[in-house]
Amino acid sequence: MGDGLGNGVGNGVGAGTDARTSVTNALPPELGPVAAVVVDTPLAHLDRVFEYAVPADQSADAVPGARVRVRFAGRDLEGFVVARRAEAEHEGRLTPLRKVVSPEPVLTPEILDLCRAVADRYAGTLSDVLRLAVPKRHATAERNLPLLPAADPDPDPDPDPDPDPDPGTGAETGAEAGAEAGAEAGAEAGAEAGAEAGADTGTVPLAAYPAGSAWLRRVAGGQGPAAAWTALPSQPPGADWPEAFAAAVAAALAGGRGAVVVVPDHRDVDRLDAALIRALGRGRHVRLTADQGPQARYTSWLKVLRGHVRVVIGTRAAAFAPVRDLGLVGWWDDGDDLLSEPRAPYHHVGVVLALRAQQRGAALLSGGFGRSLRVQTEVEAGRFVAMTADLDVARAAQPRVVIAGEGLDDERDGPGARAHLPSRAWRVAKDALHDGPVLLQVPRRGYLPALSCGECRTPVRCPRCQGPVAVGSAGSPARCRWCGSGLGPAGFECRSCGARRLRAAVTGAVRTAEEIGRSLPGHPVHTSRAGQVLPAVGPEPAIVIATPGAEPVAEGGYSAVLLLDAWASLDLPVLDAPLESLRRWMAAAALVRPGRTVVLAGVPQGVTLPAIEALVRWDPGWLAARELAERRELGLPPAVCMARLVGSREGVEGALAQLDVPPAAQVLGPMPLDVWRATRTGRADETSEPARPGWHALVRAPLDATGELTHALAALKAFRSARKEPEVVAVRVDPLDQW
């Protein structure tokens, strides 16, 4: 019986066989004498194709997609052949190719089109995107990996094969019969996947959502539906979000197509990897992550390119994996800043995968416990269908959220109701520790990462460099986080009120661990933070203190979750502080056992905030819709396209004078940048050096004029590059810290 996945079957080239010979033997006999090459150069004014003559001895190897080395501006640079032409468009003499680095066609037409679209969307260069999309070559990996995939083992062999087969049935007839059987099995598997998705919510988690079953059937049937999935919290291991993505991938494979799923970090990759192994078996997918070695990563990438597998999971770079017959793209937690590329052209994974789905007609699944404004924009535009659970199902799954300090807490507990660990949170943790672990989420790592005046609460700044002042450990003096200087022999004196008393503005994870260890003795205390992330904890009683994004998964779920210092997240001076706070809180609260308590502590007094209301109601879509409506009124992203130019005052003013501003666009600025400026994730004040002073300007345009704006910005970059302007001006489209 066939497996219904439509994988090609052929005789694999044995390990150690030179892939170079195998590739060139499969080439067409005649190729044009001119190669169109994209050269790897960062200069924006050279973002175009250059023509080179192909020497006769390199003609068979210089195929479209191959890596080559060329002479360019007096240097030897690498590039990719994107086409072979019979005649040159250039009228002069062509320089010959220096060398074909590898005849492997690593740049497929689909990925080339995608990279060009991403570069256009973000006013970047094609070379910048290709540098991120195609990994560096590893010759040993190319040589050792068979060119063709080996025949798939029969997943359901006949227990009683015919001992006397028809002698007239030859190998060719058997191959045809196998192909027909595989096609029929694929159709049957697609139908079965759709039926099972609607029948058994225990094995197909997406069937718990009204739109889930229909979405799976359409994916298995070869269609391209797009969905914004709001995942239920507190799900058992067999029905959590990794299993839901595994069900979606299985549906795509059942329809004879491949899949790409991107998640924020390696811990998420590990969970998704385990779910896919349970659903598909081993060897049916590969991982692409930054922590892989060069050979391992390139081998995995080649397996996809050569058709050994058609399912890829991984972090950011996996979005460009050259999957054949792509039928599904998906990503988890759109609001996580790890999905935003920190290198030019600074693209977001969600935008890349949406472009790819549009180009290939693939299905799309964006999942998360919360909902970002980017996804909400797509939902309201009708491009994504909201996949949410029925109200009664959602209420049964959501945790019980309580706000510490509300109601009778002040009257009963006095000052303890507003402590760093309020009395109510302490009681919940104490009771929950009888039957399992308790998670405490703190917004910052370290000991006391920020100090303020004990009287007027003005943040304490270094008298030497104006950097943030912190206490690194118990008993150590307060020092600047940037230059390491102390507060001087005279000690601290507030510049606003003259007071000399310090207080902790934020309590870090290390100090919280000390406090919790003293207030709840007799239980082990674990910390999980950047650089020291715990992947998981057991079901036994323990206290787990984690920063946002570093929360380990507990076996069987947490008995309770405490969210401390809520104001520290809500007070971030960035546009999307409410949505980012809710995303962090929901990610931690979703790890609690069904029906257990989540305590939110450190809430500002005397005001009702939408983010807190959305957490209590467990309704991220409501907050996203509210925020998006407000931004439409104010003309803020993502309701508009926003670009940011950063540099010196002279550079920014000069760039604005050179920019051909589209008629519908509006320029805001230029204006000075603060030396110290918090970012969307609140990590700017943890850098070792202060930010360089500078100026910036914003250019905004309606969404339907996005193409005009990015085209004008790309032309500006090319113009300044060609003129070798001395002042560098960085250009970013839809910068994350403006959202």
XYZ file of C-alpha atoms in Angstrom:
739
model
C 0.000 0.000 0.000
C 1.166 3.540 -0.702
C 1.471 6.070 2.081
C -0.578 8.680 0.236
C 2.028 11.381 0.744
C 3.002 11.624 -2.910
C 6.755 11.411 -2.254
C 8.850 10.656 -5.321
C 10.485 7.237 -5.448
C 13.751 6.620 -7.232
C 17.141 4.987 -6.978
C 19.225 7.056 -4.581
C 22.842 7.918 -5.276
C 24.945 6.159 -2.674
C 26.779 8.028 0.078
C 30.060 9.413 -1.125
C 28.901 9.749 -4.743
C 29.950 13.041 -6.258
C 26.737 15.061 -6.609
C 28.486 17.291 -9.154
C 28.486 14.550 -11.811
C 24.911 13.542 -11.072
C 23.630 17.102 -11.357
C 25.380 17.939 -14.595
C 24.318 14.708 -16.272
C 20.692 15.737 -15.809
C 21.127 19.121 -17.524
C 19.744 20.023 -20.921
C 22.444 19.673 -23.582
C 22.348 23.295 -24.731
C 22.510 26.398 -22.565
C 23.041 29.966 -23.653
C 26.577 31.386 -23.533
C 25.544 34.292 -21.289
C 24.900 33.982 -17.552
C 22.758 36.491 -15.677
C 24.245 36.712 -12.179
C 23.098 38.296 -8.924
C 26.324 39.379 -7.231
C 26.633 39.348 -3.443
C 27.238 43.033 -2.773
C 25.684 45.266 -0.109
C 25.655 48.349 -2.342
C 22.072 49.355 -3.071
C 22.800 50.940 -6.457
C 24.153 47.584 -7.676
C 20.961 45.704 -6.845
C 20.453 44.286 -10.315
C 21.502 41.406 -12.547
C 24.911 41.454 -14.252
C 25.853 39.492 -17.352
C 28.941 37.304 -17.673
C 30.281 35.109 -20.431
C 30.211 31.384 -19.683
C 33.421 29.551 -20.652
C 32.810 26.332 -22.558
C 34.322 24.167 -19.824
C 31.900 25.661 -17.250
C 28.760 25.648 -19.368
C 27.344 22.387 -18.026
C 27.873 23.451 -14.408
C 26.738 27.090 -14.557
C 23.051 26.228 -14.383
C 20.387 28.646 -13.126
C 20.546 28.569 -9.339
C 24.227 27.573 -9.121
C 26.782 29.429 -7.026
C 29.533 31.114 -9.003
C 32.505 33.364 -8.384
C 32.892 36.432 -10.580
C 35.222 39.374 -10.992
C 33.397 42.475 -9.795
C 34.844 45.949 -9.228
C 38.354 44.568 -8.940
C 37.435 41.820 -6.461
C 36.338 38.203 -6.624
C 32.783 37.953 -5.280
C 30.278 35.144 -5.110
C 26.849 35.206 -6.651
C 24.062 33.106 -8.119
C 23.239 32.376 -11.729
C 19.593 33.319 -12.193
C 19.301 32.724 -15.949
C 21.190 31.607 -19.053
C 20.683 33.675 -22.178
C 21.412 33.117 -25.834
C 22.354 36.758 -26.338
C 23.619 39.469 -24.041
C 21.706 42.665 -23.421
C 25.011 44.419 -22.760
C 26.591 45.631 -25.990
C 30.205 45.537 -24.833
C 32.568 42.694 -24.063
C 31.493 40.363 -21.259
C 33.813 39.267 -18.477
C 33.913 35.477 -18.135
C 32.873 33.672 -14.975
C 35.777 33.020 -12.639
C 34.525 29.717 -11.308
C 31.447 27.633 -10.686
C 31.599 27.103 -6.935
C 29.019 24.326 -7.100
C 26.659 23.117 -9.834
C 23.976 22.466 -7.216
C 20.990 24.676 -8.200
C 20.512 26.008 -4.674
C 18.530 29.093 -5.700
C 15.254 27.792 -7.073
C 12.965 30.030 -9.148
C 10.371 29.997 -6.371
C 12.827 31.176 -3.697
C 14.261 33.782 -6.074
C 10.775 35.215 -6.639
C 10.113 35.174 -2.899
C 13.386 36.939 -2.067
C 12.693 39.601 -4.669
C 9.209 40.162 -3.226
C 10.605 40.455 0.315
C 13.265 42.920 -0.827
C 10.628 45.026 -2.577
C 8.301 44.929 0.444
C 10.995 46.180 2.828
C 12.913 48.515 0.485
C 15.916 46.210 0.715
C 18.280 44.611 -1.766
C 18.019 41.145 -3.230
C 21.518 40.286 -2.002
C 20.549 41.035 1.594
C 17.627 38.616 1.427
C 19.566 35.905 -0.419
C 22.246 36.046 2.249
C 19.597 35.033 4.787
C 17.623 32.655 2.575
C 20.374 30.398 1.199
C 22.836 28.975 3.751
C 26.559 28.896 3.098
C 27.787 25.925 1.139
C 29.306 22.929 2.888
C 31.122 20.763 0.346
C 31.143 17.630 2.500
C 27.384 17.803 2.951
C 26.867 18.149 -0.799
C 29.132 15.192 -1.477
C 27.756 12.827 1.157
C 24.020 13.332 0.733
C 22.441 11.188 -2.011
C 21.140 13.249 -4.882
C 17.828 11.400 -5.058
C 15.690 10.296 -2.103
C 15.631 6.598 -1.356
C 12.410 4.686 -1.894
C 10.033 5.082 1.039
C 9.533 1.890 3.011
C 5.996 0.535 2.749
C 4.278 1.720 5.945
C 1.737 -1.102 5.751
C 3.364 -4.131 4.091
C 1.173 -6.978 2.931
C 1.376 -9.654 5.663
C 0.698 -12.421 3.122
C 2.344 -11.503 -0.182
C 1.535 -13.521 -3.261
C 4.225 -16.254 -3.415
C 3.711 -16.726 -7.154
C 3.381 -13.350 -8.836
C 2.377 -13.090 -12.440
C 5.591 -13.704 -14.406
C 4.382 -11.303 -17.051
C 4.441 -8.373 -14.627
C 7.713 -6.582 -15.245
C 9.474 -3.801 -13.387
C 7.927 -1.117 -15.567
C 4.403 -2.392 -14.961
C 5.138 -2.589 -11.232
C 6.350 0.995 -11.209
C 3.202 2.182 -12.985
C 1.015 0.247 -10.582
C 2.929 1.708 -7.646
C 2.447 5.221 -8.962
C -1.278 4.660 -9.433
C -1.556 3.122 -5.984
C 0.303 6.073 -4.478
C -2.017 8.547 -6.176
C -5.111 6.654 -5.043
C -3.723 6.336 -1.536
C -3.027 10.066 -1.480
C -6.619 10.853 -2.398
C -7.913 8.390 0.189
C -5.585 9.783 2.846
C -6.787 13.301 2.097
C -10.395 12.251 2.520
C -9.573 10.345 5.699
C -7.691 13.334 7.125
C -10.721 15.541 6.611
C -13.085 12.996 8.132
C -10.878 12.343 11.152
C -10.408 16.064 11.721
C -14.131 16.436 12.249
C -14.656 13.241 14.183
C -11.974 12.955 16.840
C -10.947 16.089 18.669
C -8.602 14.072 20.837
C -6.342 13.170 17.931
C -6.910 16.225 15.743
C -6.808 19.283 18.034
C -7.956 21.765 15.372
C -11.294 19.958 15.221
C -12.100 21.568 18.587
C -12.650 24.832 16.688
C -15.755 25.317 14.497
C -13.671 26.362 11.484
C -10.924 23.812 12.131
C -12.438 20.734 10.508
C -13.382 22.549 7.304
C -9.951 24.168 7.164
C -8.211 20.783 7.462
C -10.407 19.273 4.753
C -9.570 22.099 2.373
C -5.849 21.744 3.072
C -6.006 17.992 2.452
C -7.937 18.697 -0.741
C -5.168 20.869 -2.159
C -6.741 24.277 -1.508
C -5.157 27.323 0.149
C -7.291 28.601 3.047
C -5.734 31.141 5.434
C -6.611 31.121 9.141
C -5.733 33.130 12.247
C -5.940 30.555 15.007
C -6.433 31.563 18.651
C -5.259 28.515 20.581
C -7.008 27.288 23.705
C -4.940 27.378 26.907
C -4.318 24.568 29.385
C -4.580 21.780 26.830
C -3.362 18.231 27.551
C -0.161 17.060 25.820
C -2.023 15.351 22.976
C -4.083 18.423 22.111
C -1.677 21.328 22.620
C -0.547 23.697 19.875
C 2.354 21.506 18.590
C -0.089 18.656 17.941
C -2.420 21.054 16.135
C 0.368 22.100 13.776
C 1.273 18.429 13.304
C -2.325 17.725 12.258
C -2.173 20.586 9.758
C 1.109 19.276 8.334
C -0.361 15.766 8.036
C -3.300 17.187 6.092
C -0.949 18.958 3.671
C 1.068 15.768 3.150
C -2.117 13.797 2.629
C -2.913 16.157 -0.220
C 0.494 15.495 -1.777
C 2.069 18.802 -0.751
C 4.825 20.021 1.570
C 4.817 22.328 4.584
C 6.916 24.968 6.364
C 6.260 25.863 10.013
C 8.279 28.551 11.823
C 8.363 29.057 15.600
C 10.198 31.652 17.722
C 12.946 29.633 19.448
C 14.622 26.240 19.768
C 12.415 25.140 22.676
C 9.354 25.559 20.488
C 11.157 23.671 17.722
C 11.813 20.803 20.153
C 8.129 20.569 21.072
C 6.983 20.711 17.465
C 9.641 18.189 16.463
C 8.358 15.695 19.046
C 4.756 16.207 17.907
C 5.656 15.596 14.249
C 7.560 12.429 15.115
C 4.494 11.127 16.929
C 2.217 12.077 14.033
C 4.365 11.192 11.007
C 7.197 9.020 12.267
C 10.916 9.696 12.092
C 12.631 10.903 8.962
C 9.616 12.710 7.499
C 10.768 16.234 8.338
C 13.904 18.278 9.053
C 14.820 21.080 11.429
C 16.478 24.342 10.395
C 17.729 26.394 13.333
C 20.611 28.735 14.084
C 22.090 26.405 16.708
C 22.839 23.683 14.151
C 26.405 23.355 12.956
C 27.249 24.371 9.365
C 27.288 20.805 8.043
C 24.150 19.694 9.882
C 22.196 22.745 8.813
C 23.293 22.549 5.180
C 22.560 18.817 5.087
C 19.030 19.438 6.345
C 18.577 22.213 3.806
C 19.835 19.970 0.981
C 17.413 17.232 2.009
C 14.613 19.687 1.356
C 16.110 20.953 -1.903
C 16.654 17.450 -3.287
C 13.228 16.203 -2.262
C 14.221 13.816 0.534
C 11.634 15.463 2.799
C 8.839 17.947 2.256
C 8.278 19.220 5.782
C 10.496 21.847 7.415
C 10.267 23.267 10.923
C 12.582 25.799 12.466
C 13.264 29.380 13.394
C 13.374 32.482 11.170
C 15.550 31.227 8.296
C 13.314 28.183 7.784
C 10.758 30.482 6.142
C 12.869 30.360 2.952
C 13.333 26.566 2.852
C 12.978 25.294 -0.764
C 10.118 22.871 -0.103
C 8.744 21.217 -3.224
C 5.017 21.497 -3.942
C 4.464 23.781 -0.984
C 0.949 23.384 0.386
C 1.102 24.861 3.903
C 2.910 27.670 5.699
C 2.459 28.304 9.388
C 3.981 30.217 12.263
C 3.409 30.435 15.987
C 3.080 33.593 18.118
C 3.169 36.381 15.547
C 3.835 39.019 18.208
C 7.111 37.472 19.397
C 10.010 39.745 18.460
C 12.151 36.679 17.666
C 10.166 36.345 14.442
C 11.484 39.719 13.292
C 14.840 39.573 11.493
C 17.418 41.875 13.151
C 19.451 42.128 9.928
C 18.624 43.987 6.737
C 16.036 44.163 5.316
C 14.483 43.532 8.785
C 11.576 41.441 7.575
C 8.998 39.632 9.681
C 8.419 35.902 9.265
C 4.663 36.386 9.058
C 4.992 38.735 6.097
C 7.446 36.406 4.333
C 5.231 33.352 4.739
C 2.108 35.254 3.716
C 3.881 36.359 0.529
C 4.965 32.793 -0.081
C 1.471 31.411 0.440
C 0.103 33.993 -1.981
C 2.690 33.134 -4.639
C 2.233 29.357 -4.361
C -1.463 29.112 -3.518
C -0.584 27.407 -0.229
C -2.683 27.203 2.913
C -1.731 29.449 5.820
C -2.048 29.033 9.586
C -0.974 31.743 12.025
C -1.409 30.531 15.597
C -0.983 31.908 19.091
C -2.657 32.362 22.443
C -2.920 36.074 21.690
C -3.420 38.005 18.478
C -1.073 40.616 17.083
C -2.218 43.738 15.280
C -0.638 42.444 12.090
C -2.854 39.359 12.183
C -5.895 41.381 13.257
C -5.419 43.581 10.189
C -5.520 40.508 7.952
C -8.623 39.175 9.721
C -10.546 42.425 9.351
C -9.495 42.674 5.703
C -10.952 39.212 5.093
C -7.655 37.638 4.045
C -7.485 35.454 7.188
C -10.425 33.605 8.718
C -10.569 33.753 12.516
C -10.319 30.236 13.947
C -11.566 30.454 17.533
C -13.329 28.038 19.861
C -16.978 28.331 20.823
C -17.616 30.466 23.881
C -18.549 27.565 26.171
C -15.463 25.575 25.112
C -13.214 28.592 25.631
C -14.656 29.296 29.079
C -14.156 25.695 30.138
C -10.496 25.809 29.080
C -9.448 29.241 30.326
C -7.886 29.653 33.775
C -9.416 31.625 36.615
C -7.685 35.015 36.584
C -7.716 37.118 39.753
C -6.199 40.544 40.369
C -4.171 40.875 43.562
C -5.081 43.917 45.654
C -8.687 44.210 44.458
C -11.838 43.933 46.545
C -11.293 43.212 50.241
C -7.549 42.610 49.929
C -6.561 46.081 51.162
C -8.902 45.915 54.142
C -7.826 42.405 55.101
C -4.104 42.464 54.318
C -3.133 46.109 54.713
C 0.228 46.991 53.105
C 0.776 43.312 52.241
C -1.892 43.580 49.551
C 0.429 45.808 47.488
C 3.773 44.123 48.171
C 6.000 42.729 45.437
C 4.475 39.344 46.296
C 0.996 40.337 47.511
C -0.642 38.394 50.314
C -3.262 36.945 47.999
C -0.631 35.700 45.560
C 1.343 34.207 48.454
C -1.719 32.303 49.687
C -2.484 30.969 46.200
C 1.107 29.805 45.773
C 1.207 28.184 49.202
C -1.984 26.208 48.578
C -0.972 25.224 45.042
C 2.399 23.855 46.156
C 0.637 20.933 47.821
C 0.072 19.173 44.478
C 2.411 20.597 41.864
C 4.807 23.300 40.686
C 4.018 27.018 40.738
C 5.228 29.444 38.062
C 6.148 33.054 38.819
C 6.693 35.299 35.812
C 8.807 38.389 36.468
C 9.324 40.959 33.705
C 13.066 41.455 34.199
C 16.132 39.344 34.838
C 18.967 40.220 37.213
C 18.811 41.392 40.826
C 17.604 45.010 40.959
C 17.864 46.049 37.284
C 16.483 49.561 37.817
C 16.510 52.010 40.724
C 14.510 55.141 41.415
C 14.255 57.902 43.987
C 12.627 56.703 47.184
C 10.508 59.853 47.408
C 9.488 61.024 43.923
C 10.172 57.770 41.967
C 12.384 59.539 39.387
C 14.626 56.970 37.639
C 18.235 57.062 38.794
C 20.774 57.931 36.089
C 24.547 57.703 36.066
C 26.104 61.150 36.692
C 28.845 60.309 34.187
C 27.034 58.890 31.125
C 23.310 59.090 31.997
C 22.979 55.320 31.814
C 20.628 53.258 34.021
C 21.831 52.406 37.520
C 21.279 48.930 38.972
C 22.339 46.568 41.741
C 23.869 43.390 40.346
C 23.735 41.142 43.408
C 23.002 41.095 47.126
C 25.326 43.414 49.031
C 26.920 44.962 45.941
C 26.841 48.739 45.411
C 24.701 50.437 42.803
C 26.550 50.846 39.505
C 25.845 52.118 36.018
C 24.910 49.372 33.576
C 26.745 51.161 30.761
C 30.052 52.459 32.111
C 30.253 50.610 35.435
C 30.692 53.784 37.478
C 29.311 54.085 40.990
C 27.284 56.973 42.345
C 30.360 58.812 43.612
C 31.663 59.509 47.122
C 28.715 61.741 47.972
C 26.246 58.978 47.199
C 22.865 59.446 45.594
C 20.992 62.730 45.492
C 17.839 63.023 43.413
C 18.049 65.767 40.805
C 14.284 66.308 41.013
C 13.559 66.508 44.746
C 16.949 66.308 46.466
C 16.117 63.122 48.390
C 18.940 60.684 49.115
C 16.974 57.457 49.539
C 16.938 54.789 46.827
C 14.279 52.217 46.078
C 13.989 49.320 43.646
C 12.063 50.380 40.562
C 11.975 46.804 39.267
C 12.759 43.544 41.040
C 14.628 41.046 38.894
C 14.357 37.275 38.755
C 17.348 36.649 41.045
C 16.043 38.910 43.822
C 12.566 37.418 43.425
C 14.038 33.943 43.918
C 15.602 35.103 47.196
C 12.327 36.572 48.441
C 10.260 33.542 47.458
C 12.752 31.149 49.014
C 12.381 32.947 52.340
C 8.596 33.335 52.225
C 7.865 29.778 51.034
C 10.619 27.629 52.555
C 10.907 23.902 52.056
C 10.459 23.866 48.275
C 13.098 23.867 45.529
C 13.394 27.136 43.605
C 14.302 27.057 39.895
C 15.061 30.089 37.741
C 14.756 30.271 33.967
C 15.983 33.308 32.076
C 17.880 34.317 28.960
C 21.064 32.274 28.743
C 19.845 29.794 31.363
C 16.508 28.559 30.043
C 14.942 25.455 31.544
C 13.198 23.374 28.866
C 10.794 21.636 31.265
C 10.095 20.810 34.906
C 8.539 17.773 36.529
C 5.139 17.432 38.227
C 6.494 17.551 41.787
C 5.974 20.683 43.937
C 8.537 23.374 43.130
C 8.778 27.120 42.603
C 9.753 28.187 39.077
C 10.741 31.818 38.472
C 11.009 32.788 34.813
C 11.286 35.875 32.676
C 8.881 36.320 29.711
C 9.591 33.814 26.968
C 11.694 31.556 29.207
C 8.848 29.761 31.006
C 9.500 25.993 31.054
C 6.669 23.578 30.353
C 5.568 21.631 33.430
C 4.623 17.989 33.142
C 0.877 17.932 33.729
C 0.745 21.743 33.934
C 1.352 24.205 36.762
C -0.824 24.245 39.860
C -0.854 28.049 39.777
C 0.740 30.921 37.869
C 1.668 34.279 39.405
C 2.295 37.243 37.091
C 4.295 39.803 39.064
C 5.016 43.505 38.470
C 2.340 43.981 35.827
C 3.005 47.714 35.745
C 6.607 47.122 34.588
C 5.282 45.678 31.319
C 2.405 48.117 30.936
C 4.682 51.135 31.483
C 7.036 50.381 28.604
C 7.228 53.595 26.521
C 6.331 51.831 23.284
C 3.219 51.840 21.174
C 2.154 48.257 21.706
C 2.843 47.897 25.441
C -0.739 46.685 26.185
C -0.664 44.000 23.480
C 2.859 42.898 24.356
C 1.943 42.668 28.046
C -1.138 40.591 27.257
C 0.876 38.301 24.976
C 3.421 37.650 27.729
C 0.773 37.063 30.382
C -1.292 34.705 28.240
C 1.758 32.664 27.225
C 2.526 32.010 30.896
C -1.097 31.587 32.003
C -1.697 29.011 29.257
C 0.715 26.656 31.057
C -1.533 26.290 34.116
C -3.749 23.268 34.662
C -7.392 23.592 33.565
C -9.496 25.535 36.040
C -6.560 26.594 38.224
C -5.800 30.137 39.360
C -3.672 32.800 37.694
C -2.850 35.832 39.848
C -1.919 39.161 38.250
C -0.001 41.321 40.723
C 1.407 44.821 40.545
C -1.537 46.332 38.688
C -1.788 50.158 38.668
C -4.392 51.331 41.164
C -7.580 53.224 40.468
C -7.845 52.520 36.744
C -9.270 49.791 34.522
C -6.882 48.933 31.713
C -8.000 47.140 28.531
C -5.064 44.704 28.627
C -6.035 43.533 32.107
C -9.686 43.262 31.119
C -8.714 41.175 28.080
C -6.706 38.820 30.302
C -9.566 38.334 32.756
C -12.005 37.720 29.886
C -9.378 35.725 27.959
C -10.284 37.616 24.808
C -7.178 38.742 22.880
C -9.193 39.392 19.729
C -11.236 42.060 21.519
C -8.110 43.961 22.592
C -6.518 43.664 19.138
C -9.673 44.988 17.442
C -9.880 47.874 19.915
C -6.231 48.834 19.451
C -6.468 48.613 15.668
C -9.555 50.846 15.589
C -7.737 53.480 17.642
C -4.714 53.346 15.372
C -6.844 53.814 12.293
C -8.176 57.022 13.789
C -4.664 58.219 14.633
C -2.949 57.034 11.451
C -0.554 54.687 13.244
C 0.826 51.330 12.091
C -0.263 48.748 11.161
C -3.255 50.757 9.911
C -0.698 52.583 7.746
C 2.705 51.717 6.321
C 5.431 53.427 8.327
C 9.093 53.835 7.408
C 11.827 55.174 9.629
C 15.040 56.936 8.629
C 17.782 57.104 11.284
C 21.139 58.871 11.173
C 22.793 62.164 11.925
C 20.784 65.342 11.595
C 22.574 66.268 8.376
C 22.122 62.777 6.973
C 18.400 62.525 7.732
C 17.654 66.019 6.444
C 19.626 65.310 3.280
C 17.844 61.995 2.725
C 14.439 63.631 3.103
C 15.423 66.257 0.554
C 16.438 63.500 -1.876
C 13.383 61.298 -1.254
C 10.669 61.369 -3.897
C 7.796 61.283 -1.417
C 4.652 59.649 -2.857
C 1.647 61.991 -3.046
C -0.278 60.034 -0.408
C 2.648 59.876 2.037
C 3.411 62.211 4.920
C 6.787 63.048 6.478
C 7.019 63.416 10.264
C 10.210 65.019 11.511
C 13.136 64.986 11.558
C 13.455 64.962 15.323
C 16.217 64.060 17.799
C 16.484 60.591 19.264
C 16.926 60.129 22.993
C 20.285 58.780 24.124
C 18.443 56.216 26.221
C 15.383 54.814 24.552
C 13.400 51.758 25.617
C 12.477 49.265 22.948
C 9.375 47.189 22.419
C 10.793 44.367 24.531
C 12.204 46.654 27.202
C 15.751 45.425 26.664
C 17.441 48.621 25.502
C 18.474 49.556 29.038
C 20.277 46.221 29.409
C 22.851 46.959 26.722
C 26.482 47.366 27.678
C 26.808 50.730 25.936
C 24.528 53.733 25.478
C 22.728 54.224 22.210
C 24.425 56.609 19.827
C 22.701 60.001 19.740
C 21.076 60.766 16.426
C 18.042 61.964 14.555
C 15.183 60.187 12.893
C 12.208 60.862 10.671
C 9.057 58.898 9.952
C 7.314 58.565 6.607
C 3.825 57.106 6.615
C 1.511 56.187 3.780
C -1.857 54.445 3.402
C -1.648 50.678 3.070
C -2.639 50.808 -0.589
C 0.382 53.065 -1.214
C 2.880 50.716 0.458
C 4.424 49.724 -2.865
C 4.936 53.344 -3.897
C 6.611 54.188 -0.600
C 8.953 51.194 -0.552
C 9.883 51.799 -4.198
C 10.746 55.417 -3.401
C 12.809 54.361 -0.377
C 14.708 51.774 -2.419
C 15.448 54.431 -5.038
C 16.669 56.749 -2.268
C 19.062 54.108 -0.942
C 20.387 53.423 -4.436
C 20.858 57.141 -5.119
C 22.785 57.738 -1.890
C 24.858 54.606 -2.435
C 25.818 55.656 -5.967
C 26.821 59.118 -4.743
C 28.814 57.617 -1.848
C 27.145 59.904 0.646
C 29.348 60.218 3.755
C 26.408 60.258 6.174
C 24.882 56.812 6.660
C 21.092 56.787 6.963
C 19.410 53.528 7.951
C 15.984 52.836 6.437
C 13.489 50.441 8.003
C 9.964 49.714 6.842
C 7.418 48.870 9.546
C 10.003 48.820 12.360
C 8.897 46.535 15.156
C 9.462 49.048 17.955
C 6.932 51.395 16.324
C 4.144 48.809 16.564
